[in-house]
Amino acid sequence: MVVSTRLQDYDGPILECRNLSISYFTRAGEIPAVVDFNLTLNKGDSVGLVGESGCGKSTVAMAIMQYLGNNGGIVGGEVIYKGIDLASLSREELRQLRGNEIAMIYQEPMAALNPSMRLGQQLMEVPLCHEEITEKEAYERAVEILAAVNLPDPERVMNSYPHQISGGQQQRVVIAMALLSNPSLLLLDEPTTALDVTVEAGIVELIGQIAERFDTSMIYISHNLGLILATCDRVNVMYSGVVVEHGTVEEVFDHMRHPYTKGLFSCIPLPGADKTAHPLVPIRGQLPLPHERPVGCYFAPRCDFFQEGVCDRAIERGTIPMATVDDRSGHEVRCLRWQEIDWESYRPEGLSGESVTSGEVVLSVREMRKYYELADNSLVALIRGKRVRYVKANERISFDARECETVAIVGESGCGKSTFAKVLMGLETASDGEVVFKDQEIGKLPVQKRSPAQIGSMQMIFQNPFDTLNPSHTVGAQLARVIKKFGVETDKDKIQERVIQLLDLVKLPREFARRRPRQLSGGQKQRVGIARAFAGNPAMVVADEPVSALDVSVQAAITGLLMEIQRSYRTTLLFISHDLSLVRYLADRVVVMYLGQIMEQGTTDEVFSPPYHPYTEALLSAVPIADTSIEKKRIILEGNLPSVMNPPRGCPFHTRCPRKIGRICEAEPPPFVEAAPGHVILCHIPMDELRRVDPVFVQTAKDKSAAE
């Protein structure tokens, strides 16, 4: 293996990107995707690439892997791996490097795994392809690496197909596959985006262990600044194909000097953020297309510090050069005015922070249960005569939601959040209990039997804006259909007038009524989804992960938009999410669910402060926080969510609870204990003991004035 022989004794930087420029070639001409990218990665280093979608992060990763496709290529600069220019290698030499010396972990594990092959076969392929090794040795190596990524029963996993294990386990298999040949360089492209916060915390912990055990160099691509803080030593902030700021994570996070970096941090809800006192500040405008970049600073049209004649003047080399902020830390910034900006007094105007008062109870849920019947043809069932089993998707759900109040339902995937939403919307019917909405019992009323007024008064915003709009119809036609369907307006002219009002409401140009979904960005599509949800003048809107698929800048804008519409219409918002940072910022009350049951509920301040239910405490500790002054308690939940087919006896959480007090947790269902009026916790642990638990987040005395 010629390439490997040349790399064996190399003792310099693992990776160097020198003035790298990447373009794609289309019928319309050359599209410059990345310009003047520089990066040096030494052995054991970890560097984060952050920025909005379309800024060039993944393009850089694909250039390193030499995976740019037929229409993409490096048009300037070099990618040097262990002293070798990757562009000079043949296809066979590159094939030897990929998966062996350089490995990549992709965002969606199911897209990286072959659904028709057992996982053992897929894992064994890596060493069999790159090394002279027997099948027995490859099998043993694969089992060993599965154990190293903390997968229980590696032998069973080896014999399983991808669909037979959970999403978190799939991602661990993908990580194991990338590590099988002990690569020197690991590229991670949003490896935790689709995972629960608890699984995400386990993956982040695993990545840290990998870096320490194998001394692997890593490039971590993410829009989650909290994850970058937890996993990386250095960070590159990218905007429209260029790095606008880079340095150590602490230096960039605490002493950010580019307005775009400051804008990203203003878009995320940190622990001190408050929707009334300290609202989020979305970055105005949109990322320019590569062929439409402005002259001078690419960020100029969206920058609060733009100065005509300075920021928009033509630059000799085409891009603004990097300036040194701190030579010792390597902190550099691509800005002409960074030394003139008074960061300490800079207080950007956030979203409207008007406080509102909640009204009467709109939704009252009492002891709601949702069971699914399953035919059981097992031998035991035949002997006992019990041919029907019940899956308890929701058990003893009780809470209230008031007018103009935001109630968040949080928990891991499989906890019953979406099942409850389906019962509310009439897509499922409750098995028992009461669901009273606006003084009408709707729990046992399927959507087919609900009146147009009932359907229109409760609408839903879905998670994925790409799949929820009809691609064949214009935006205006889809909004008009809802208005007509629910009887809001019947006159054609008034319907069109209402469509225009809805577009104004979600701050979209009126000409978008003639556009089709494919002509809109992800954030614009989600705004159309919100307009459609509010087209029937609903009293309640169920928002199921409405911003999880969007960039942080778009998330902030959509979050502010929801709050503004809620204030205008006094709508009740039921917010389903696993993003506890956003829940802390947005919600008035929080309901924490686990395995179909409510573990804790109360006001947001009550749920986010001791006393906690142990599960709430674990969820909070799993939240990545992009603030170097916050010290966070470390709690990693062991094991997986139990199956609803065979739930644990006693407390449903006892199989994973780090605070289990004994056999009582295993044998007896816990009682609801009131920590304060309206704040209840389902737990056997005495309340006095729960009150003595230390807070998950602690603000240190570290000076952050420069960042604020």
XYZ file of N, CA, C and O in Angstrom, residues 87-247:
644
model
N -5.106 16.263 -3.963
C -5.489 16.409 -5.368
C -4.551 15.658 -6.300
O -4.899 15.376 -7.448
N -3.358 15.313 -5.818
C -2.374 14.623 -6.656
C -2.553 13.110 -6.648
O -1.883 12.405 -7.403
N -3.443 12.590 -5.793
C -3.602 11.149 -5.652
C -4.567 10.587 -6.698
O -5.512 11.255 -7.122
N -4.321 9.357 -7.083
C -5.217 8.667 -8.013
C -6.464 8.202 -7.272
O -6.529 8.232 -6.038
N -7.461 7.746 -8.037
C -8.705 7.265 -7.423
C -8.427 6.071 -6.518
O -9.027 5.938 -5.456
N -7.529 5.199 -6.922
C -7.209 4.031 -6.100
C -6.501 4.449 -4.814
O -6.776 3.920 -3.729
N -5.607 5.424 -4.895
C -4.907 5.895 -3.701
C -5.876 6.590 -2.748
O -5.764 6.442 -1.524
N -6.842 7.347 -3.299
C -7.855 7.974 -2.451
C -8.724 6.920 -1.778
O -9.087 7.054 -0.602
N -9.062 5.871 -2.518
C -9.869 4.796 -1.945
C -9.154 4.144 -0.765
O -9.772 3.735 0.219
N -7.823 4.052 -0.833
C -7.046 3.499 0.265
C -7.112 4.397 1.504
O -7.117 3.907 2.638
N -7.172 5.714 1.265
C -7.195 6.662 2.392
C -8.561 6.727 3.065
O -8.669 6.743 4.290
N -9.621 6.772 2.264
C -10.968 6.944 2.810
C -11.372 5.719 3.619
O -11.288 4.594 3.147
N -11.855 5.973 4.830
C -12.258 4.891 5.712
C -11.108 4.275 6.460
O -11.308 3.556 7.441
N -9.877 4.546 6.010
C -8.691 3.998 6.659
C -7.940 5.096 7.402
O -7.843 5.084 8.631
N -7.442 6.084 6.661
C -6.738 7.218 7.274
C -7.709 8.352 7.612
O -7.567 9.019 8.633
N -8.684 8.579 6.723
C -9.662 9.651 6.903
C -11.059 9.027 6.897
O -11.404 8.285 5.983
N -11.848 9.301 7.911
C -13.202 8.747 8.012
C -14.193 9.878 8.261
O -13.833 10.932 8.789
N -15.451 9.631 7.896
C -16.485 10.658 8.042
C -17.735 10.056 8.674
O -18.137 8.940 8.331
N -18.326 10.794 9.602
C -19.583 10.409 10.235
C -20.643 11.383 9.738
O -20.517 12.594 9.918
N -21.699 10.837 9.135
C -22.703 11.680 8.491
C -23.847 11.997 9.452
O -24.012 11.379 10.501
N -24.672 12.967 9.022
C -25.743 13.489 9.869
C -26.831 12.457 10.139
O -27.317 12.331 11.251
N -27.226 11.694 9.131
C -28.338 10.766 9.254
C -27.813 9.330 9.207
O -27.409 8.849 8.148
N -27.802 8.625 10.335
C -27.210 7.276 10.343
C -27.912 6.291 9.423
O -27.274 5.426 8.833
N -29.248 6.409 9.277
C -29.960 5.459 8.429
C -29.586 5.622 6.950
O -29.717 4.692 6.161
N -29.116 6.815 6.580
C -28.680 7.030 5.203
C -27.273 6.474 4.975
O -26.873 6.241 3.842
N -26.524 6.264 6.064
C -25.155 5.763 5.962
C -25.075 4.250 6.114
O -24.028 3.663 5.853
N -26.168 3.616 6.554
C -26.183 2.169 6.760
C -27.050 1.502 5.696
O -28.101 2.020 5.325
N -26.615 0.345 5.235
C -27.369 -0.415 4.240
C -28.487 -1.183 4.935
O -28.216 -2.059 5.759
N -29.758 -0.887 4.623
C -30.853 -1.531 5.356
C -30.994 -3.020 5.074
O -31.674 -3.731 5.812
N -30.382 -3.508 3.995
C -30.544 -4.913 3.607
C -29.403 -5.806 4.096
O -29.402 -6.999 3.834
N -28.428 -5.216 4.799
C -27.289 -5.992 5.301
C -27.251 -5.946 6.821
O -27.564 -4.912 7.424
N -26.852 -7.060 7.416
C -26.662 -7.066 8.861
C -25.513 -6.124 9.209
O -24.567 -5.934 8.433
N -25.592 -5.543 10.399
C -24.593 -4.557 10.810
C -23.201 -5.173 10.884
O -22.204 -4.512 10.575
N -23.113 -6.436 11.291
C -21.818 -7.106 11.362
C -21.122 -7.151 10.015
O -19.907 -6.895 9.916
N -21.879 -7.450 8.959
C -21.298 -7.488 7.615
C -20.760 -6.115 7.214
O -19.676 -6.016 6.624
N -21.531 -5.072 7.528
C -21.126 -3.721 7.145
C -19.887 -3.271 7.910
O -19.007 -2.613 7.350
N -19.805 -3.636 9.179
C -18.642 -3.275 9.979
C -17.398 -4.031 9.518
O -16.303 -3.455 9.402
N -17.552 -5.317 9.234
C -16.406 -6.135 8.843
C -15.828 -5.714 7.501
O -14.642 -5.930 7.223
N -16.652 -5.106 6.658
C -16.182 -4.664 5.344
C -15.004 -3.700 5.454
O -14.106 -3.715 4.606
N -14.999 -2.860 6.493
C -13.977 -1.812 6.607
C -12.576 -2.410 6.746
O -11.699 -2.137 5.906
N -12.302 -3.236 7.756
C -10.944 -3.803 7.839
C -10.639 -4.796 6.713
O -9.491 -4.895 6.270
N -11.659 -5.528 6.229
C -11.416 -6.477 5.144
C -11.001 -5.759 3.863
O -10.220 -6.278 3.064
N -11.538 -4.539 3.673
C -11.225 -3.760 2.479
C -9.851 -3.100 2.564
O -9.129 -3.026 1.571
N -9.475 -2.647 3.751
C -8.269 -1.824 3.887
C -7.061 -2.565 4.458
O -5.946 -2.043 4.403
N -7.265 -3.733 5.016
C -6.161 -4.428 5.664
C -6.131 -5.891 5.232
O -7.138 -6.449 4.814
N -4.959 -6.500 5.355
C -4.826 -7.938 5.114
C -5.187 -8.655 6.410
O -4.362 -8.801 7.308
N -6.441 -9.080 6.498
C -6.994 -9.576 7.750
C -8.017 -10.666 7.431
O -8.664 -10.642 6.375
N -8.148 -11.658 8.306
C -9.119 -12.726 8.093
C -10.505 -12.284 8.543
O -10.644 -11.307 9.291
N -11.533 -13.013 8.116
C -12.896 -12.689 8.520
C -13.074 -12.830 10.027
O -13.803 -12.046 10.646
N -12.421 -13.830 10.613
C -12.509 -14.020 12.059
C -11.923 -12.822 12.795
O -12.510 -12.303 13.755
N -10.764 -12.353 12.330
C -10.133 -11.189 12.960
C -10.991 -9.933 12.772
O -11.108 -9.102 13.678
N -11.581 -9.802 11.582
C -12.448 -8.652 11.324
C -13.669 -8.684 12.233
O -14.101 -7.644 12.753
N -14.235 -9.876 12.429
C -15.398 -10.016 13.310
C -15.029 -9.624 14.740
O -15.757 -8.862 15.401
N -13.910 -10.111 15.221
C -13.479 -9.802 16.594
C -13.200 -8.315 16.756
O -13.515 -7.714 17.786
N -12.598 -7.718 15.709
C -12.330 -6.276 15.750
C -13.631 -5.491 15.818
O -13.748 -4.511 16.563
N -14.636 -5.904 15.038
C -15.914 -5.205 15.022
C -16.619 -5.306 16.368
O -17.182 -4.321 16.864
N -16.614 -6.503 16.981
C -17.222 -6.676 18.300
C -16.520 -5.799 19.331
O -17.154 -5.158 20.178
N -15.207 -5.730 19.248
C -14.423 -4.929 20.197
C -14.747 -3.443 20.077
O -14.907 -2.747 21.083
N -14.889 -2.952 18.836
C -15.154 -1.524 18.658
C -16.585 -1.182 19.049
O -16.862 -0.082 19.547
N -17.536 -2.106 18.875
C -18.907 -1.864 19.340
C -18.942 -1.732 20.854
O -19.677 -0.904 21.400
N -18.144 -2.543 21.535
C -18.049 -2.418 22.995
C -17.401 -1.092 23.377
O -17.786 -0.459 24.371
N -16.429 -0.629 22.549
C -15.731 0.622 22.853
C -16.646 1.838 22.735
O -16.426 2.853 23.399
N -17.705 1.734 21.898
C -18.654 2.847 21.778
C -19.867 2.635 22.682
O -20.933 3.228 22.479
N -19.697 1.785 23.667
C -20.685 1.593 24.743
C -22.025 1.043 24.251
O -23.085 1.427 24.747
N -21.976 0.138 23.283
C -23.195 -0.534 22.844
C -23.371 -1.829 23.635
O -22.451 -2.659 23.670
N -24.522 -2.003 24.285
C -24.741 -3.238 25.036
C -24.919 -4.437 24.099
O -25.484 -4.301 23.012
N -24.419 -5.587 24.516
C -24.566 -6.837 23.767
C -24.099 -6.678 22.316
O -24.887 -6.780 21.369
N -22.785 -6.458 22.119
C -22.272 -6.272 20.753
C -22.566 -7.444 19.817
O -22.778 -7.238 18.618
N -22.603 -8.657 20.350
C -22.882 -9.822 19.511
C -24.286 -9.718 18.892
O -24.489 -10.040 17.721
N -25.256 -9.260 19.696
C -26.616 -9.103 19.179
C -26.662 -8.009 18.119
O -27.332 -8.148 17.083
N -25.942 -6.912 18.358
C -25.919 -5.812 17.389
C -25.305 -6.280 16.068
O -25.792 -5.931 14.983
N -24.256 -7.080 16.155
C -23.614 -7.592 14.939
C -24.599 -8.384 14.083
O -24.518 -8.375 12.852
N -25.535 -9.055 14.711
C -26.474 -9.918 14.005
C -27.778 -9.196 13.642
O -28.702 -9.812 13.116
N -27.863 -7.883 13.941
C -29.088 -7.118 13.717
C -29.016 -6.338 12.409
O -27.932 -6.026 11.902
N -30.200 -6.014 11.890
C -30.308 -5.078 10.775
C -30.465 -3.659 11.351
O -30.868 -3.494 12.506
N -30.150 -2.613 10.571
C -30.225 -1.242 11.105
C -31.559 -0.888 11.751
O -31.590 -0.209 12.779
N -32.679 -1.357 11.157
C -33.984 -0.957 11.686
C -34.301 -1.614 13.035
O -35.273 -1.237 13.693
N -33.494 -2.586 13.440
C -33.764 -3.305 14.679
C -33.096 -2.675 15.899
O -33.200 -3.209 16.996
N -32.401 -1.566 15.710
C -31.806 -0.848 16.837
C -32.265 0.604 16.803
O -32.756 1.087 15.782
N -32.119 1.307 17.929
C -32.612 2.685 18.037
C -31.726 3.654 17.256
O -30.618 3.303 16.817
N -32.224 4.909 17.111
C -31.460 5.931 16.398
C -30.122 6.226 17.048
O -29.106 6.394 16.370
N -30.106 6.288 18.385
C -28.852 6.523 19.094
C -27.872 5.385 18.898
O -26.657 5.606 18.740
N -28.383 4.155 18.890
C -27.522 2.997 18.667
C -27.015 2.971 17.227
O -25.854 2.615 16.968
N -27.851 3.371 16.269
C -27.411 3.462 14.878
C -26.249 4.438 14.741
O -25.265 4.165 14.045
N -26.361 5.576 15.429
C -25.287 6.560 15.333
C -24.005 6.032 15.956
O -22.902 6.291 15.453
N -24.120 5.261 17.017
C -22.932 4.656 17.629
C -22.297 3.625 16.699
O -21.069 3.493 16.641
N -23.132 2.901 15.956
C -22.601 1.947 14.977
C -21.831 2.692 13.885
O -20.752 2.267 13.462
N -22.377 3.806 13.419
C -21.707 4.604 12.384
C -20.369 5.131 12.916
O -19.362 5.136 12.193
N -20.353 5.562 14.172
C -19.100 6.018 14.781
C -18.113 4.859 14.881
O -16.918 4.999 14.577
N -18.602 3.690 15.301
C -17.742 2.505 15.390
C -17.159 2.160 14.024
O -15.971 1.828 13.899
N -17.990 2.251 12.978
C -17.531 1.953 11.622
C -16.417 2.903 11.202
O -15.423 2.500 10.574
N -16.567 4.176 11.565
C -15.548 5.168 11.214
C -14.241 4.926 11.958
O -13.170 5.274 11.467
N -14.318 4.303 13.138
C -13.132 4.118 13.974
C -12.440 2.777 13.766
O -11.376 2.534 14.336
N -13.039 1.895 12.968
C -12.539 0.522 12.873
C -11.073 0.427 12.444
O -10.345 -0.444 12.909
N -10.650 1.314 11.562
C -9.258 1.276 11.110
C -8.401 2.331 11.793
O -7.317 2.670 11.304
N -8.895 2.842 12.925
C -8.168 3.841 13.716
C -7.671 5.001 12.849
O -6.471 5.230 12.710
N -8.591 5.782 12.245
C -8.178 6.870 11.350
C -7.463 7.979 12.114
O -7.697 8.195 13.301
N -6.626 8.683 11.396
C -5.945 9.831 11.999
C -6.818 11.073 11.979
O -6.647 11.976 12.789
N -7.766 11.130 11.014
C -8.643 12.296 10.867
C -10.092 11.838 10.803
O -10.436 10.958 10.003
N -10.937 12.436 11.637
C -12.362 12.103 11.684
C -13.173 13.360 11.405
O -13.012 14.378 12.084
N -14.044 13.297 10.379
C -14.930 14.406 10.043
C -16.332 14.066 10.531
O -16.864 13.000 10.207
N -16.938 14.959 11.307
C -18.278 14.725 11.856
C -19.212 15.812 11.353
O -19.061 16.985 11.702
N -20.172 15.431 10.510
C -21.097 16.396 9.910
C -22.448 16.312 10.616
O -23.257 15.436 10.315
N -22.688 17.212 11.562
C -23.939 17.258 12.333
C -24.328 15.861 12.842
O -25.419 15.365 12.562
N -23.459 15.179 13.610
C -23.724 13.778 13.953
C -24.821 13.568 14.983
O -25.213 12.435 15.228
N -25.324 14.638 15.608
C -26.325 14.460 16.670
C -27.617 15.226 16.419
O -28.478 15.279 17.297
N -27.792 15.801 15.221
C -28.931 16.681 14.965
C -30.270 15.991 15.194
O -31.199 16.570 15.755
N -30.400 14.738 14.756
C -31.701 14.061 14.804
C -31.923 13.284 16.100
O -32.894 12.552 16.221
N -31.039 13.451 17.089
C -31.097 12.628 18.290
C -31.676 13.396 19.469
O -31.617 14.626 19.536
N -32.221 12.650 20.433
C -32.678 13.251 21.683
C -31.501 13.853 22.445
O -30.351 13.436 22.268
N -31.802 14.808 23.329
C -30.727 15.458 24.072
C -29.957 14.469 24.940
O -28.745 14.590 25.121
N -30.646 13.467 25.506
C -29.963 12.482 26.342
C -29.031 11.613 25.509
O -27.901 11.318 25.918
N -29.496 11.197 24.322
C -28.641 10.416 23.426
C -27.502 11.286 22.912
O -26.349 10.842 22.818
N -27.811 12.535 22.601
C -26.802 13.485 22.144
C -25.697 13.639 23.186
O -24.507 13.635 22.849
N -26.067 13.749 24.449
C -25.079 13.880 25.514
C -24.175 12.659 25.566
O -22.958 12.778 25.776
N -24.755 11.466 25.365
C -23.949 10.242 25.355
C -22.992 10.213 24.182
O -21.834 9.784 24.320
N -23.442 10.686 23.010
C -22.580 10.713 21.827
C -21.438 11.711 22.022
O -20.284 11.440 21.667
N -21.742 12.880 22.592
C -20.706 13.885 22.857
C -19.671 13.338 23.838
O -18.455 13.520 23.658
N -20.145 12.645 24.871
C -19.235 12.009 25.823
C -18.347 10.994 25.104
O -17.141 10.899 25.346
N -18.950 10.224 24.211
C -18.217 9.210 23.458
C -17.161 9.849 22.569
O -16.028 9.352 22.470
N -17.507 10.959 21.915
C -16.551 11.641 21.039
C -15.331 12.106 21.840
O -14.191 11.990 21.392
N -15.580 12.616 23.050
C -14.473 13.021 23.917
C -13.582 11.852 24.289
O -12.344 11.971 24.318
N -14.193 10.710 24.576
C -13.418 9.514 24.918
C -12.594 9.035 23.729
O -11.448 8.597 23.878
N -13.193 9.135 22.532
C -12.490 8.712 21.316
C -11.238 9.563 21.112
O -10.148 9.045 20.833
N -11.398 10.880 21.233
C -10.276 11.785 21.025
C -9.132 11.471 21.984
O -7.955 11.512 21.615
N -9.487 11.142 23.223
C -8.458 10.853 24.224
C -7.822 9.485 24.010
O -6.606 9.328 24.128
N -8.644 8.488 23.672
C -8.134 7.119 23.552
C -7.311 6.904 22.287
O -6.243 6.283 22.320
N -7.796 7.420 21.141
C -7.135 7.159 19.868
C -6.275 8.329 19.389
O -5.625 8.218 18.352
N -6.289 9.457 20.114
C -5.536 10.648 19.720
C -5.902 11.063 18.295
O -5.054 11.414 17.475
N -7.221 11.003 18.013
C -7.734 11.296 16.668
C -7.938 12.797 16.499
O -8.455 13.473 17.387
N -7.557 13.316 15.346
C -7.852 14.712 15.011
C -9.268 14.778 14.455
O -9.680 13.903 13.690
N -10.021 15.821 14.812
C -11.430 15.880 14.435
C -11.817 17.252 13.898
O -11.342 18.277 14.391
N -12.678 17.232 12.879
C -13.350 18.437 12.399
C -14.834 18.224 12.639
O -15.437 17.296 12.097
N -15.424 19.068 13.486
C -16.811 18.903 13.922
C -17.653 19.994 13.282
O -17.473 21.173 13.555
N -18.577 19.586 12.398
C -19.452 20.537 11.691
C -20.788 20.592 12.412
O -21.441 19.567 12.616
N -21.211 21.782 12.820
C -22.471 21.902 13.555
C -22.962 23.344 13.531
O -22.176 24.278 13.362
N -24.294 23.517 13.696
C -24.828 24.857 13.940
C -25.138 25.029 15.419
O -25.609 26.077 15.837
N -24.854 23.976 16.232
C -25.112 24.009 17.665
C -23.853 24.475 18.388
O -22.890 23.718 18.566
N -23.839 25.727 18.804
C -22.653 26.302 19.430
C -22.339 25.639 20.766
O -21.185 25.571 21.181
N -23.366 25.140 21.459
C -23.133 24.446 22.713
C -22.339 23.168 22.511
O -21.466 22.827 23.323
N -22.621 22.444 21.440
C -21.872 21.228 21.136
C -20.425 21.541 20.787
O -19.511 20.793 21.136
N -20.210 22.633 20.080
C -18.836 23.029 19.736
C -18.041 23.314 21.005
O -16.882 22.914 21.139
N -18.655 23.977 21.972
C -17.990 24.252 23.242
C -17.636 22.960 23.968
O -16.584 22.854 24.597
N -18.515 21.955 23.866
C -18.301 20.699 24.591
C -17.293 19.785 23.912
O -16.717 18.909 24.573
N -17.042 19.960 22.609
C -16.245 18.973 21.880
C -14.961 19.512 21.254
O -14.084 18.714 20.915
N -14.822 20.821 21.082
C -13.730 21.352 20.262
C -12.767 22.239 21.046
O -13.129 22.850 22.057
N -11.525 22.306 20.521
C -10.504 23.202 21.076
C -10.535 24.555 20.370
O -10.351 25.593 20.988
N -10.752 24.506 19.047
C -10.761 25.722 18.241
C -12.029 25.759 17.406
O -12.688 24.732 17.214
N -12.368 26.934 16.885
C -13.598 27.076 16.104
C -13.369 28.025 14.938
O -12.655 29.032 15.063
N -13.939 27.672 13.788
C -13.970 28.532 12.611
C -15.421 28.913 12.353
O -16.262 28.035 12.132
N -15.720 30.201 12.368
C -17.068 30.689 12.068
C -17.108 31.040 10.587
O -16.339 31.890 10.124
N -18.014 30.368 9.829
C -18.078 30.577 8.383
C -19.335 31.346 7.999
O -20.400 31.171 8.592
N -19.179 32.197 6.988
C -20.311 32.948 6.449
C -20.133 33.075 4.943
O -19.106 33.598 4.476
N -21.084 32.615 4.185
C -21.090 32.746 2.729
C -19.765 32.306 2.096
O -19.201 32.994 1.246
N -19.269 31.154 2.549
C -18.104 30.557 1.919
C -16.763 31.017 2.431
O -15.727 30.535 1.949
N -16.734 31.937 3.400
C -15.456 32.388 3.956
C -15.474 32.256 5.482
O -16.531 32.330 6.103
N -14.292 32.071 6.058
C -14.157 32.094 7.508
C -14.095 33.546 7.945
O -13.228 34.303 7.499
N -15.028 33.956 8.811
C -15.047 35.360 9.248
C -14.393 35.527 10.616
O -14.054 36.650 10.999
N -14.230 34.439 11.357
C -13.556 34.531 12.654
C -13.079 33.136 13.050
O -13.783 32.149 12.843
N -11.878 33.074 13.610
C -11.426 31.794 14.150
C -10.435 32.027 15.284
O -9.809 33.083 15.412
N -10.328 31.028 16.135
C -9.459 31.080 17.300
C -9.823 29.957 18.249
O -10.574 29.045 17.893
